[in-house]
Amino acid sequence: MLSGPSGAGKSSLINKISEDIGDFYFSISTTTRPKRDGEVDGVHYHFATHEAFQKDIEENHFLEYALVHGNYYGTSIKPVRKALEKGQLVIFDIDVQGNTAINNRLGDITTSVFITPPSLKELEKRLKNRSTDSSEVIHKRIEMAKREIQRISEYDFLVINEDLDKAAEMLKQIAITAKLKIPLLEINEFVQKWEDL
Ligand code: 5GP
């Protein structure tokens, strides 16, 4: 799971390492927030109305969902289950609430990474330069970042994205290591086979 303030560079980092970490599935969340310029439905997010999102909640389609900056965001169960069955590394870009929820549901097969710019000032600069959001939205994101940074101790790894190449290298190592984690379910099977050889 990857968390960190909008503007931390999560998407750029994932793009940068995507060819070096083998087979993976990037979990495409569903959200009620408006589409930003350049975003494509079904690629960056599944954009949904409040009504459709509510229906998905009622029908238990979400592994987790949360209210972030006044909009709903949720992770659908089905594609994640499919990817895990195929043995793919699943990458989630979710907030701290989502991180807690998925940790509770999937337990020790997860690896969590918090990605942050080196300082609050740098975050403000990046959000303003990106100019995809109104100043009110930027203000909300900064306040959210201040709250989220208080919870970095809940994560396995902290990546400070000062230099994109260095941060990407760190994330690549973490992704490769995450794939080596042994899911509990497979341990008994492995021990059994190992004893029988
Ligand atoms: P943005 O609007 O900048 O794309 O995302 C805002 C925040 O929502 C980010 O912190 C992102 O990690 C989080 N987020 C995106 N998708 C999900 C999701 O499915 N569940 C949760 N809990 N958070 C999400």
PDB file of C-alpha atoms in Angstrom, residues 11 15 41 75 85 127 129 148 160 168 194:
ATOM      1  CA  SER A  11       1.958   8.406  -9.492  1.00  0.00           C
ATOM      2  CA  ASN A  15       5.248   5.055 -13.496  1.00  0.00           C
ATOM      3  CA  ASP A  41     -12.141   7.085 -16.452  1.00  0.00           C
ATOM      4  CA  THR A  75     -11.187  -0.133  -3.425  1.00  0.00           C
ATOM      5  CA  GLU A  85      -5.048 -15.374  -7.071  1.00  0.00           C
ATOM      6  CA  LEU A 127       0.571  21.503  -5.235  1.00  0.00           C
ATOM      7  CA  ASN A 129       2.778  24.334  -9.436  1.00  0.00           C
ATOM      8  CA  GLU A 148      -1.497  12.138   7.847  1.00  0.00           C
ATOM      9  CA  ILE A 160      11.182  10.879   1.249  1.00  0.00           C
ATOM     10  CA  ALA A 168      12.163   5.471  -7.267  1.00  0.00           C
ATOM     11  CA  TRP A 194       9.949 -29.279   2.248  1.00  0.00           C
TER      12      TRP A 194
END
